[in-house]
Structure formats: C-alpha cells, structure tokens
Amino acid sequence: MTETALTAALARRNTGRPPVWFMRQAGRYHSHYQGLKRQVDFITLCKDPLWAAETAMGPVHDFNFDAAILFSDLLFPLEVMGMGLRYDPGPKLDFHLQTPADLARLQGGAALAAGLQFQAEAVTLTRRRLRADKGLIGFVGGPFTLYVYAAAGSHENAAAALPGLSNGLYAGFNEKLLDVLAHNMALQARAGAEVVALFDTAAGEIDAETYGQHVVPVLADLLARFRKLDALTPVTYYSRGTGPAHWDQLDGLPFQCLGIDWRHDLCEVLQRYGDRYAIQGNVDPDWLLLPAAELEPRLRAWFAPLQRLSAQQRRGWICGLGHGILQKTPEENVRLFLRLQRELFA
Ligand code: CP3
C-alpha cells in the first residue's frame, strides 16, 4: 500500500502538509451531490457501489480533498439486524427498541455482515478511482450512538434511550450488534479502506461517569473483536460533545486517532494527546456559513498557532471540521478553506 498523507498522519509521522477532509464532504451542500440526487434516491447512492463511488469521488474531484470517505450511512447495521430503514428524508426505523419483546425481534451475529457487502464493493470501486496519493476512509457508528438511534430514532431524543442502560436492553443490543459491527469494519478494511472511523456522535448526550461505565467497556469489546479480524488497520474514534473527562477513560484502547469537536483548542489537544493519538479536527462547521470576507481572516487566525508548531508537533494532525459540513455551506467557502490550508502549510 502506498503511504498517503492520511496514512502518514495516522501513524504520527507526517512531515508535510497535514491532510484535510471534512465529515459529510459528500452531501447536500454540494452541487455534485444534488445532481446525483436528482437521478436516484439516497438509498441507491449508498447501496449501488457504482453510484456510491461516484458520490464519494465528487468532493475529491471538485475540491481536491486529500481523502475520500466511503459513501454510505451508519444505520445500515440496524437494517440488517431487522429494524427496517427508510429515509424520509431523515432516517426512520420500523420500530424502536423499548421492550424485551423489541430486543427479541433483532437478529445478531457475524453472519449478518454479509448484508453489508455493498459497502465493501463501494470501497473497492472508490479506491480504484482515487489517485494513489489520496486516502480512503471507511466508517461505522459507535455502539452507543447506534443504540441511541435504535432506541430513540435520533440522538435528539437520547433521553428515551437512557433507561435501557440499566434495564438490560443496551446490553442485549450490544450482544447482537458487536460481531456485526466488528465484521462491518473488517470488510471495509479488507476492501481497501486505510482507516475505519467510529462515529460516536451521541456520546456527549451522557456525562463522563455514565460514559465510563456504559460506553467505554463496549468500545473496548468492539475494538478487541475488530483486532482479532484485523490487527493493523488504524481506527479513528470521533465523539461529539465530549472532552478530556471522557477521553481520559479511553486510555489503552487500540485506536490510533482521536476525532474532536469544535469546542476544543486544537493546539492544547495536540500537546496533551498527540503522543498517544493522531488528532482529527476541528473547525466549527458554523464558520463556513459566514461570508467569505469574514471567514478568511477567521481561518487565518485559527491556522496561525498551528503554523507556529513544529512539523514534529503537528505530525499527527488530520485537518478538518469538528462535525459534519452543514447543508447551507457555500461551495466557495470550502474552496477557500482548502486553498488557505494548502497555502499556509505548503
Ligand atoms: O461524505 C460523507 O461524510 C460520507 C457519508 C456519510 C453520510 N452519513 C451520508 C448521509 C457519513 C459518514 C454519515 C454518518 C452518519 N449518518 C452519522 C455520523 C456522523 C454525523 O454526521 O454525526 C449519523 C448520525 C448518521 C445518521 C443519519 N444519516 C442522519 C442523522 C441523517 C439525516 C441527516 C440530515 O441532516 O437530514 C442521515 C442521512 C444522510 N447520510 C445524508 C447523507 C449525505 C442526507 C441524505 C439526503 O437527504 O440526501
């Protein structure tokens, strides 16, 4: 495998310009994506590997990002477990996990990952179309985030999922989910994803103590299962609404990159955690809604302390946003971000 800026940064030995990609870079803000959505629906874009590869390539072509991300969604494991899944346009499941009878309806186990083979094909086709110096990112949802979607339908109603942490529903769900998810990660890696991101978007809905009690052991279990299938592919763990009190409890888990949201000072995080992890982040996605004339000085000021770091101090930085790019983001602001990043770290 060729070393890309992405794989070098993941191994914390990147000495050149930090690689840059955005969460949700293939999405509704982009005219390329809008054009594809006029031809086929979201599910087809995800499940037909040719469309998925075309969707993933759009932002790499148009903006010259340093990596593509598999075009898919993190809820498909819930579909193969028997929960149904529609997009209307937000995700809708046939039922929510609220009672033991709901849990009994769920399938589980490694064999279900065969139903996610379309992601492996999408990864293979995307890799084939990507230039050798571009990275390719696979992803799955974190178990807690998937549980919150299964129990409450979205993480806006996370409260409806919380009783399950103590009444056995969360534990029963994980028993069925973890092998599906570990095999899901492995099939993306085998197909050519150079890193698998675990998106734990709902992790910040609980306090650090509850997180340590209920989320960390399940992440440890998932990563142990994945490492039996794949000892080497790096893993990024992204969580939103978390901070050092959560992250410090992840010590020793076999993942290589910590993705952080926009609420943190990136230089401080690099200093405190950069010996342990590559660090991904973390510009506030809201900034990209500003007029370009306001965005430019703000980005320059944000990049300045990072420019002052030595190449050694920022060797594990993967540049991006603190969460997904917003639908109303003007394309010219994406171009501006990438142009500045290239200019300032050339
Ligand atoms: O470019 C990329 O980043 C790759 C594709 C990707 C999508 N979803 C495509 C998508 C990725 C990595 C995701 C992850 C995802 N999906 C997360 C975790 C990361 C995050 O952003 O927090 C979550 C929580 C989901 C679940 C999900 N899928 C939601 C909540 C929604 C609705 C979003 C909304 O704003 O309405 C989706 C649909 C979805 N997934 C779209 C895309 C491009 C929009 C589909 C459309 O209407 O065209």
Short mmCIF file of C-alpha atoms and ligand atoms in Angstrom, two decimals:
data_model
loop_
_atom_site.label_atom_id
_atom_site.label_comp_id
_atom_site.label_asym_id
_atom_site.label_seq_id
_atom_site.Cartn_x
_atom_site.Cartn_y
_atom_site.Cartn_z
CA MET A 1 0.00 0.00 0.00
CA THR A 2 1.29 3.47 -0.90
CA GLU A 3 1.77 5.80 2.03
CA THR A 4 -0.55 8.79 1.71
CA ALA A 5 -0.54 11.99 3.78
CA LEU A 6 -3.51 10.43 5.58
CA THR A 7 -1.78 7.16 6.50
CA ALA A 8 1.39 9.05 7.45
CA ALA A 9 -0.57 11.34 9.79
CA LEU A 10 -2.42 8.36 11.28
CA ALA A 11 0.98 6.85 12.08
CA ARG A 12 2.04 10.26 13.50
CA ARG A 13 4.93 10.63 11.13
CA ASN A 14 3.61 13.13 8.60
CA THR A 15 6.19 15.83 7.96
CA GLY A 16 4.44 17.59 5.11
CA ARG A 17 1.17 19.48 4.86
CA PRO A 18 -1.48 17.96 7.12
CA PRO A 19 -4.09 16.01 5.13
CA VAL A 20 -7.56 17.57 5.02
CA TRP A 21 -11.03 16.06 4.62
CA PHE A 22 -14.46 17.01 6.00
CA MET A 23 -17.09 14.88 7.69
CA ARG A 24 -20.10 14.72 5.31
CA GLN A 25 -17.98 16.12 2.49
CA ALA A 26 -20.19 14.21 0.04
CA GLY A 27 -23.53 15.76 0.84
CA ARG A 28 -26.28 18.22 0.28
CA TYR A 29 -24.23 21.45 0.24
CA HIS A 30 -22.50 20.23 -2.92
CA SER A 31 -23.92 20.70 -6.43
CA HIS A 32 -22.38 17.39 -7.49
CA TYR A 33 -24.35 15.55 -4.79
CA GLN A 34 -27.51 17.48 -5.64
CA GLY A 35 -27.11 16.43 -9.27
CA LEU A 36 -26.84 12.76 -8.32
CA LYS A 37 -29.88 13.04 -6.02
CA ARG A 38 -31.95 14.28 -8.97
CA GLN A 39 -31.22 10.95 -10.69
CA VAL A 40 -31.55 8.39 -7.86
CA ASP A 41 -32.53 8.35 -4.21
CA PHE A 42 -30.21 8.31 -1.20
CA ILE A 43 -30.55 4.54 -0.63
CA THR A 44 -29.47 3.82 -4.23
CA LEU A 45 -26.50 6.17 -3.85
CA CYS A 46 -25.47 4.12 -0.82
CA LYS A 47 -26.30 0.59 -1.97
CA ASP A 48 -25.29 0.62 -5.62
CA PRO A 49 -21.48 0.58 -5.46
CA LEU A 50 -21.09 2.45 -8.76
CA TRP A 51 -23.26 5.32 -7.52
CA ALA A 52 -21.61 5.20 -4.09
CA ALA A 53 -18.16 5.53 -5.64
CA GLU A 54 -19.31 8.39 -7.88
CA THR A 55 -20.80 10.16 -4.83
CA ALA A 56 -17.64 9.71 -2.76
CA MET A 57 -15.44 10.98 -5.60
CA GLY A 58 -17.39 14.20 -6.14
CA PRO A 59 -15.79 16.31 -3.39
CA VAL A 60 -12.30 14.89 -4.09
CA HIS A 61 -12.62 15.94 -7.73
CA ASP A 62 -14.16 19.34 -7.11
CA PHE A 63 -12.26 20.48 -4.01
CA ASN A 64 -9.13 18.31 -4.05
CA PHE A 65 -9.62 16.88 -0.54
CA ASP A 66 -6.76 14.58 0.49
CA ALA A 67 -9.10 11.69 1.23
CA ALA A 68 -12.43 10.25 0.17
CA ILE A 69 -14.84 8.74 2.67
CA LEU A 70 -16.94 5.72 1.83
CA PHE A 71 -20.36 6.96 0.80
CA SER A 72 -22.84 5.14 3.00
CA ASP A 73 -24.69 5.61 6.28
CA LEU A 74 -24.01 4.33 9.74
CA LEU A 75 -27.52 2.96 10.27
CA PHE A 76 -27.31 0.02 7.83
CA PRO A 77 -26.25 -2.44 10.58
CA LEU A 78 -29.64 -1.73 12.22
CA GLU A 79 -31.32 -2.63 8.95
CA VAL A 80 -29.54 -5.99 8.66
CA MET A 81 -30.47 -6.67 12.30
CA GLY A 82 -34.13 -6.39 11.29
CA MET A 83 -35.19 -2.87 12.20
CA GLY A 84 -36.12 -1.70 8.70
CA LEU A 85 -34.74 1.63 7.47
CA ARG A 86 -36.15 4.39 5.29
CA TYR A 87 -35.03 7.94 4.65
CA ASP A 88 -37.84 10.43 4.66
CA PRO A 89 -35.54 12.42 4.30
CA GLY A 90 -34.13 11.78 7.82
CA PRO A 91 -33.74 8.14 8.88
CA LYS A 92 -36.86 6.20 10.02
CA LEU A 93 -36.82 2.73 11.58
CA ASP A 94 -39.87 0.39 11.61
CA PHE A 95 -39.84 0.22 15.41
CA HIS A 96 -37.77 1.40 18.34
CA LEU A 97 -36.01 -0.76 20.89
CA GLN A 98 -38.09 -0.11 24.03
CA THR A 99 -39.05 -3.51 25.47
CA PRO A 100 -37.60 -7.04 25.76
CA ALA A 101 -40.02 -8.09 23.00
CA ASP A 102 -38.42 -5.50 20.70
CA LEU A 103 -34.99 -6.87 21.56
CA ALA A 104 -36.17 -10.40 20.75
CA ARG A 105 -37.08 -9.23 17.23
CA LEU A 106 -33.47 -8.27 16.50
CA GLN A 107 -31.09 -10.60 14.70
CA GLY A 108 -27.43 -10.61 15.65
CA GLY A 109 -24.06 -12.14 14.89
CA ALA A 110 -21.21 -12.04 12.39
CA ALA A 111 -23.10 -13.69 9.51
CA LEU A 112 -25.31 -10.60 9.17
CA ALA A 113 -22.33 -8.59 7.94
CA ALA A 114 -22.81 -10.37 4.59
CA GLY A 115 -25.74 -7.96 4.16
CA LEU A 116 -23.26 -5.07 4.24
CA GLN A 117 -21.12 -6.39 1.40
CA PHE A 118 -22.30 -3.46 -0.76
CA GLN A 119 -20.04 -1.26 1.37
CA ALA A 120 -17.01 -3.41 0.54
CA GLU A 121 -17.79 -3.09 -3.16
CA ALA A 122 -18.22 0.67 -2.82
CA VAL A 123 -14.83 0.88 -1.08
CA THR A 124 -13.16 -1.19 -3.81
CA LEU A 125 -14.64 0.90 -6.62
CA THR A 126 -13.81 4.17 -4.86
CA ARG A 127 -10.21 3.05 -4.25
CA ARG A 128 -9.89 2.12 -7.90
CA ARG A 129 -10.92 5.64 -8.94
CA LEU A 130 -8.84 7.51 -6.36
CA ARG A 131 -5.36 8.72 -7.13
CA ALA A 132 -2.72 6.73 -5.25
CA ASP A 133 -1.79 9.75 -3.10
CA LYS A 134 -5.36 10.16 -1.77
CA GLY A 135 -6.59 8.38 1.33
CA LEU A 136 -9.79 6.38 1.72
CA ILE A 137 -11.77 6.32 4.96
CA GLY A 138 -14.32 3.70 5.97
CA PHE A 139 -16.71 4.19 8.87
CA VAL A 140 -19.26 2.69 11.21
CA GLY A 141 -21.30 4.14 14.05
CA GLY A 142 -20.17 3.75 17.63
CA PRO A 143 -22.25 1.13 19.51
CA PHE A 144 -23.72 3.71 21.89
CA THR A 145 -24.72 6.00 19.03
CA LEU A 146 -26.31 3.08 17.19
CA TYR A 147 -28.12 2.08 20.37
CA VAL A 148 -29.48 5.63 20.78
CA TYR A 149 -30.79 5.56 17.20
CA ALA A 150 -32.26 2.06 17.73
CA ALA A 151 -33.97 3.04 20.98
CA ALA A 152 -35.00 6.62 20.25
CA GLY A 153 -34.80 7.11 16.47
CA SER A 154 -32.37 10.02 16.66
CA HIS A 155 -29.97 11.46 19.14
CA GLU A 156 -32.19 14.48 19.71
CA ASN A 157 -34.37 12.19 21.89
CA ALA A 158 -31.43 10.46 23.55
CA ALA A 159 -33.27 10.67 26.90
CA ALA A 160 -35.70 7.99 25.69
CA ALA A 161 -32.75 5.62 25.28
CA LEU A 162 -31.21 6.09 28.71
CA PRO A 163 -33.38 3.70 30.79
CA GLY A 164 -32.03 0.91 28.57
CA LEU A 165 -28.55 1.41 30.01
CA SER A 166 -29.70 -0.16 33.28
CA ASN A 167 -32.64 -2.40 32.31
CA GLY A 168 -30.71 -4.78 30.06
CA LEU A 169 -31.82 -3.51 26.64
CA TYR A 170 -28.49 -1.83 25.86
CA ALA A 171 -26.54 -4.91 26.98
CA GLY A 172 -28.78 -7.22 24.93
CA PHE A 173 -28.50 -4.96 21.90
CA ASN A 174 -24.69 -4.94 22.12
CA GLU A 175 -24.58 -8.72 22.37
CA LYS A 176 -26.27 -8.87 18.98
CA LEU A 177 -24.54 -5.86 17.44
CA LEU A 178 -20.85 -6.16 18.24
CA ASP A 179 -19.94 -9.00 15.90
CA VAL A 180 -21.92 -7.38 13.08
CA LEU A 181 -20.04 -4.15 13.64
CA ALA A 182 -16.57 -5.71 14.00
CA HIS A 183 -17.11 -7.63 10.76
CA ASN A 184 -18.51 -4.50 9.14
CA MET A 185 -15.28 -2.67 9.99
CA ALA A 186 -13.17 -5.59 8.78
CA LEU A 187 -14.95 -5.88 5.45
CA GLN A 188 -14.34 -2.20 4.72
CA ALA A 189 -10.67 -2.51 5.67
CA ARG A 190 -10.21 -5.66 3.58
CA ALA A 191 -11.75 -3.88 0.60
CA GLY A 192 -9.22 -1.03 0.82
CA ALA A 193 -10.24 1.47 3.50
CA GLU A 194 -6.97 2.73 5.02
CA VAL A 195 -8.66 3.71 8.26
CA VAL A 196 -12.04 2.96 9.79
CA ALA A 197 -13.72 5.83 11.63
CA LEU A 198 -16.03 5.09 14.54
CA PHE A 199 -18.54 7.94 14.70
CA ASP A 200 -19.91 8.23 18.22
CA THR A 201 -21.96 11.34 17.62
CA ALA A 202 -24.32 10.70 20.56
CA ALA A 203 -21.56 10.14 23.15
CA GLY A 204 -21.87 13.68 24.52
CA GLU A 205 -25.50 13.10 25.50
CA ILE A 206 -24.32 11.43 28.73
CA ASP A 207 -21.95 12.62 31.45
CA ALA A 208 -18.38 11.38 31.70
CA GLU A 209 -19.16 8.97 34.53
CA THR A 210 -22.02 7.28 32.68
CA TYR A 211 -19.80 7.24 29.60
CA GLY A 212 -17.05 5.45 31.52
CA GLN A 213 -19.48 2.96 32.93
CA HIS A 214 -21.50 2.18 29.80
CA VAL A 215 -19.69 3.31 26.68
CA VAL A 216 -16.00 2.61 27.29
CA PRO A 217 -16.30 -1.14 28.08
CA VAL A 218 -18.40 -1.69 24.95
CA LEU A 219 -15.88 0.20 22.80
CA ALA A 220 -13.12 -1.94 24.31
CA ASP A 221 -15.10 -5.09 23.46
CA LEU A 222 -15.77 -3.91 19.89
CA LEU A 223 -12.14 -2.98 19.26
CA ALA A 224 -10.92 -6.30 20.69
CA ARG A 225 -13.25 -8.15 18.30
CA PHE A 226 -12.10 -6.00 15.39
CA ARG A 227 -8.42 -6.52 16.26
CA LYS A 228 -8.92 -10.30 16.08
CA LEU A 229 -10.06 -9.83 12.50
CA ASP A 230 -7.65 -7.04 11.57
CA ALA A 231 -4.60 -6.31 13.68
CA LEU A 232 -3.29 -3.31 11.77
CA THR A 233 -5.84 -1.03 10.12
CA PRO A 234 -5.93 2.22 12.09
CA VAL A 235 -9.17 3.28 13.76
CA THR A 236 -10.33 6.86 14.39
CA TYR A 237 -12.67 7.43 17.30
CA TYR A 238 -14.75 10.58 16.86
CA SER A 239 -17.17 11.73 19.51
CA ARG A 240 -19.16 14.92 19.81
CA GLY A 241 -19.90 16.84 22.99
CA THR A 242 -17.11 15.04 24.86
CA GLY A 243 -13.85 16.27 26.37
CA PRO A 244 -10.84 15.19 28.42
CA ALA A 245 -13.02 13.68 31.17
CA HIS A 246 -14.40 11.26 28.55
CA TRP A 247 -11.20 10.78 26.52
CA ASP A 248 -9.00 10.01 29.52
CA GLN A 249 -11.10 6.91 30.10
CA LEU A 250 -10.19 5.57 26.65
CA ASP A 251 -6.55 5.06 27.60
CA GLY A 252 -5.16 1.77 26.32
CA LEU A 253 -7.90 1.11 23.78
CA PRO A 254 -6.49 0.00 20.41
CA PHE A 255 -7.45 3.01 18.29
CA GLN A 256 -4.98 5.42 16.69
CA CYS A 257 -6.76 8.69 16.02
CA LEU A 258 -8.95 10.85 18.24
CA GLY A 259 -11.53 12.98 16.43
CA ILE A 260 -12.62 16.03 18.42
CA ASP A 261 -15.45 18.51 18.01
CA TRP A 262 -15.07 22.27 17.56
CA ARG A 263 -15.32 23.14 21.26
CA HIS A 264 -11.65 22.37 21.98
CA ASP A 265 -8.36 24.19 21.48
CA LEU A 266 -6.61 22.02 18.92
CA CYS A 267 -3.07 23.01 19.93
CA GLU A 268 -3.81 22.02 23.53
CA VAL A 269 -5.27 18.70 22.44
CA LEU A 270 -2.24 18.03 20.22
CA GLN A 271 0.03 18.82 23.12
CA ARG A 272 -1.85 16.71 25.64
CA TYR A 273 -2.88 13.74 23.48
CA GLY A 274 -0.60 13.98 20.43
CA ASP A 275 1.86 11.41 21.78
CA ARG A 276 -0.89 8.83 22.02
CA TYR A 277 -3.12 9.58 19.06
CA ALA A 278 -3.31 11.29 15.73
CA ILE A 279 -5.82 14.14 16.21
CA GLN A 280 -8.58 14.93 13.75
CA GLY A 281 -10.37 18.27 13.68
CA ASN A 282 -11.76 20.69 14.39
CA VAL A 283 -13.01 23.93 12.80
CA ASP A 284 -16.56 24.93 13.81
CA PRO A 285 -18.82 23.94 10.88
CA ASP A 286 -20.91 27.09 11.53
CA TRP A 287 -17.95 29.27 10.48
CA LEU A 288 -18.33 28.02 6.92
CA LEU A 289 -21.70 29.77 6.77
CA LEU A 290 -20.02 33.19 7.12
CA PRO A 291 -19.43 35.49 4.14
CA ALA A 292 -16.05 34.60 2.61
CA ALA A 293 -14.64 38.02 3.57
CA GLU A 294 -15.27 37.21 7.25
CA LEU A 295 -14.34 33.56 7.02
CA GLU A 296 -10.89 34.16 5.55
CA PRO A 297 -9.41 36.24 8.44
CA ARG A 298 -11.05 33.91 10.94
CA LEU A 299 -9.48 30.85 9.35
CA ARG A 300 -6.10 32.55 9.06
CA ALA A 301 -6.22 33.38 12.77
CA TRP A 302 -7.28 29.81 13.58
CA PHE A 303 -4.48 28.31 11.50
CA ALA A 304 -1.80 30.69 12.86
CA PRO A 305 -0.95 28.86 16.14
CA LEU A 306 -0.90 25.58 14.22
CA GLN A 307 1.56 27.07 11.73
CA ARG A 308 3.79 28.03 14.65
CA LEU A 309 4.00 24.40 15.81
CA SER A 310 6.95 22.42 14.51
CA ALA A 311 6.27 19.76 11.88
CA GLN A 312 7.04 17.28 14.66
CA GLN A 313 4.38 18.76 16.95
CA ARG A 314 1.69 18.56 14.30
CA ARG A 315 2.81 15.32 12.68
CA GLY A 316 -0.41 13.53 13.67
CA TRP A 317 -2.87 16.30 12.79
CA ILE A 318 -5.61 15.49 10.31
CA CYS A 319 -7.23 18.79 9.39
CA GLY A 320 -10.99 19.08 9.16
CA LEU A 321 -14.17 20.20 10.86
CA GLY A 322 -15.39 19.47 14.36
CA HIS A 323 -18.53 17.87 12.93
CA GLY A 324 -20.24 17.42 9.57
CA ILE A 325 -20.32 20.20 7.00
CA LEU A 326 -23.71 21.95 7.06
CA GLN A 327 -26.20 21.83 4.21
CA LYS A 328 -26.21 25.60 3.67
CA THR A 329 -22.41 25.87 3.32
CA PRO A 330 -21.42 27.75 0.15
CA GLU A 331 -19.05 25.78 -2.07
CA GLU A 332 -16.82 28.83 -2.36
CA ASN A 333 -16.11 28.61 1.38
CA VAL A 334 -14.98 25.00 1.01
CA ARG A 335 -12.65 26.13 -1.79
CA LEU A 336 -11.38 28.96 0.39
CA PHE A 337 -10.66 26.60 3.30
CA LEU A 338 -8.69 24.21 1.10
CA ARG A 339 -6.81 26.99 -0.69
CA LEU A 340 -5.74 28.58 2.61
CA GLN A 341 -4.76 25.24 4.12
CA ARG A 342 -2.57 24.47 1.10
CA GLU A 343 -1.04 27.95 1.12
CA LEU A 344 -0.33 28.12 4.86
CA PHE A 345 1.13 24.63 5.26
CA ALA A 346 2.90 24.34 1.88
O1 CP3 B 1 -19.41 12.35 2.98
C1 CP3 B 1 -19.51 11.62 4.00
O2 CP3 B 1 -19.15 12.00 5.14
C2 CP3 B 1 -19.93 10.18 3.82
C3 CP3 B 1 -21.23 9.79 4.06
C4 CP3 B 1 -21.95 9.85 5.41
C5 CP3 B 1 -23.34 10.07 5.49
N1 CP3 B 1 -23.72 9.91 6.78
C6 CP3 B 1 -24.19 10.39 4.34
C7 CP3 B 1 -25.54 10.91 4.57
C8 CP3 B 1 -21.49 9.61 6.71
C9 CP3 B 1 -20.09 9.37 7.18
C10 CP3 B 1 -22.63 9.64 7.56
C11 CP3 B 1 -22.55 9.35 9.01
C12 CP3 B 1 -23.74 9.50 9.81
N2 CP3 B 1 -25.02 9.16 9.47
C13 CP3 B 1 -23.73 9.93 11.16
C14 CP3 B 1 -22.49 10.22 11.98
C15 CP3 B 1 -21.78 11.43 11.69
C16 CP3 B 1 -22.55 12.69 11.91
O3 CP3 B 1 -22.70 13.44 10.95
O4 CP3 B 1 -22.93 12.93 13.06
C17 CP3 B 1 -25.06 9.89 11.60
C18 CP3 B 1 -25.54 10.29 12.97
C19 CP3 B 1 -25.87 9.39 10.53
C20 CP3 B 1 -27.32 9.11 10.51
C21 CP3 B 1 -28.01 9.94 9.52
N3 CP3 B 1 -28.00 9.70 8.14
C22 CP3 B 1 -28.77 11.09 9.75
C23 CP3 B 1 -29.00 11.70 11.12
C24 CP3 B 1 -29.22 11.54 8.51
C25 CP3 B 1 -30.10 12.71 8.23
C26 CP3 B 1 -29.24 13.90 8.25
C27 CP3 B 1 -29.98 15.13 7.96
O5 CP3 B 1 -29.31 16.16 8.17
O6 CP3 B 1 -31.14 15.10 7.49
C28 CP3 B 1 -28.71 10.69 7.51
C29 CP3 B 1 -28.88 10.84 6.05
C30 CP3 B 1 -27.63 11.13 5.28
N4 CP3 B 1 -26.47 10.44 5.47
C31 CP3 B 1 -27.46 12.09 4.25
C32 CP3 B 1 -26.15 11.93 3.77
C33 CP3 B 1 -25.49 12.66 2.63
C34 CP3 B 1 -28.51 13.04 3.73
C35 CP3 B 1 -29.36 12.31 2.74
C36 CP3 B 1 -30.12 13.26 1.88
O7 CP3 B 1 -31.15 13.76 2.34
O8 CP3 B 1 -29.67 13.50 0.75
#
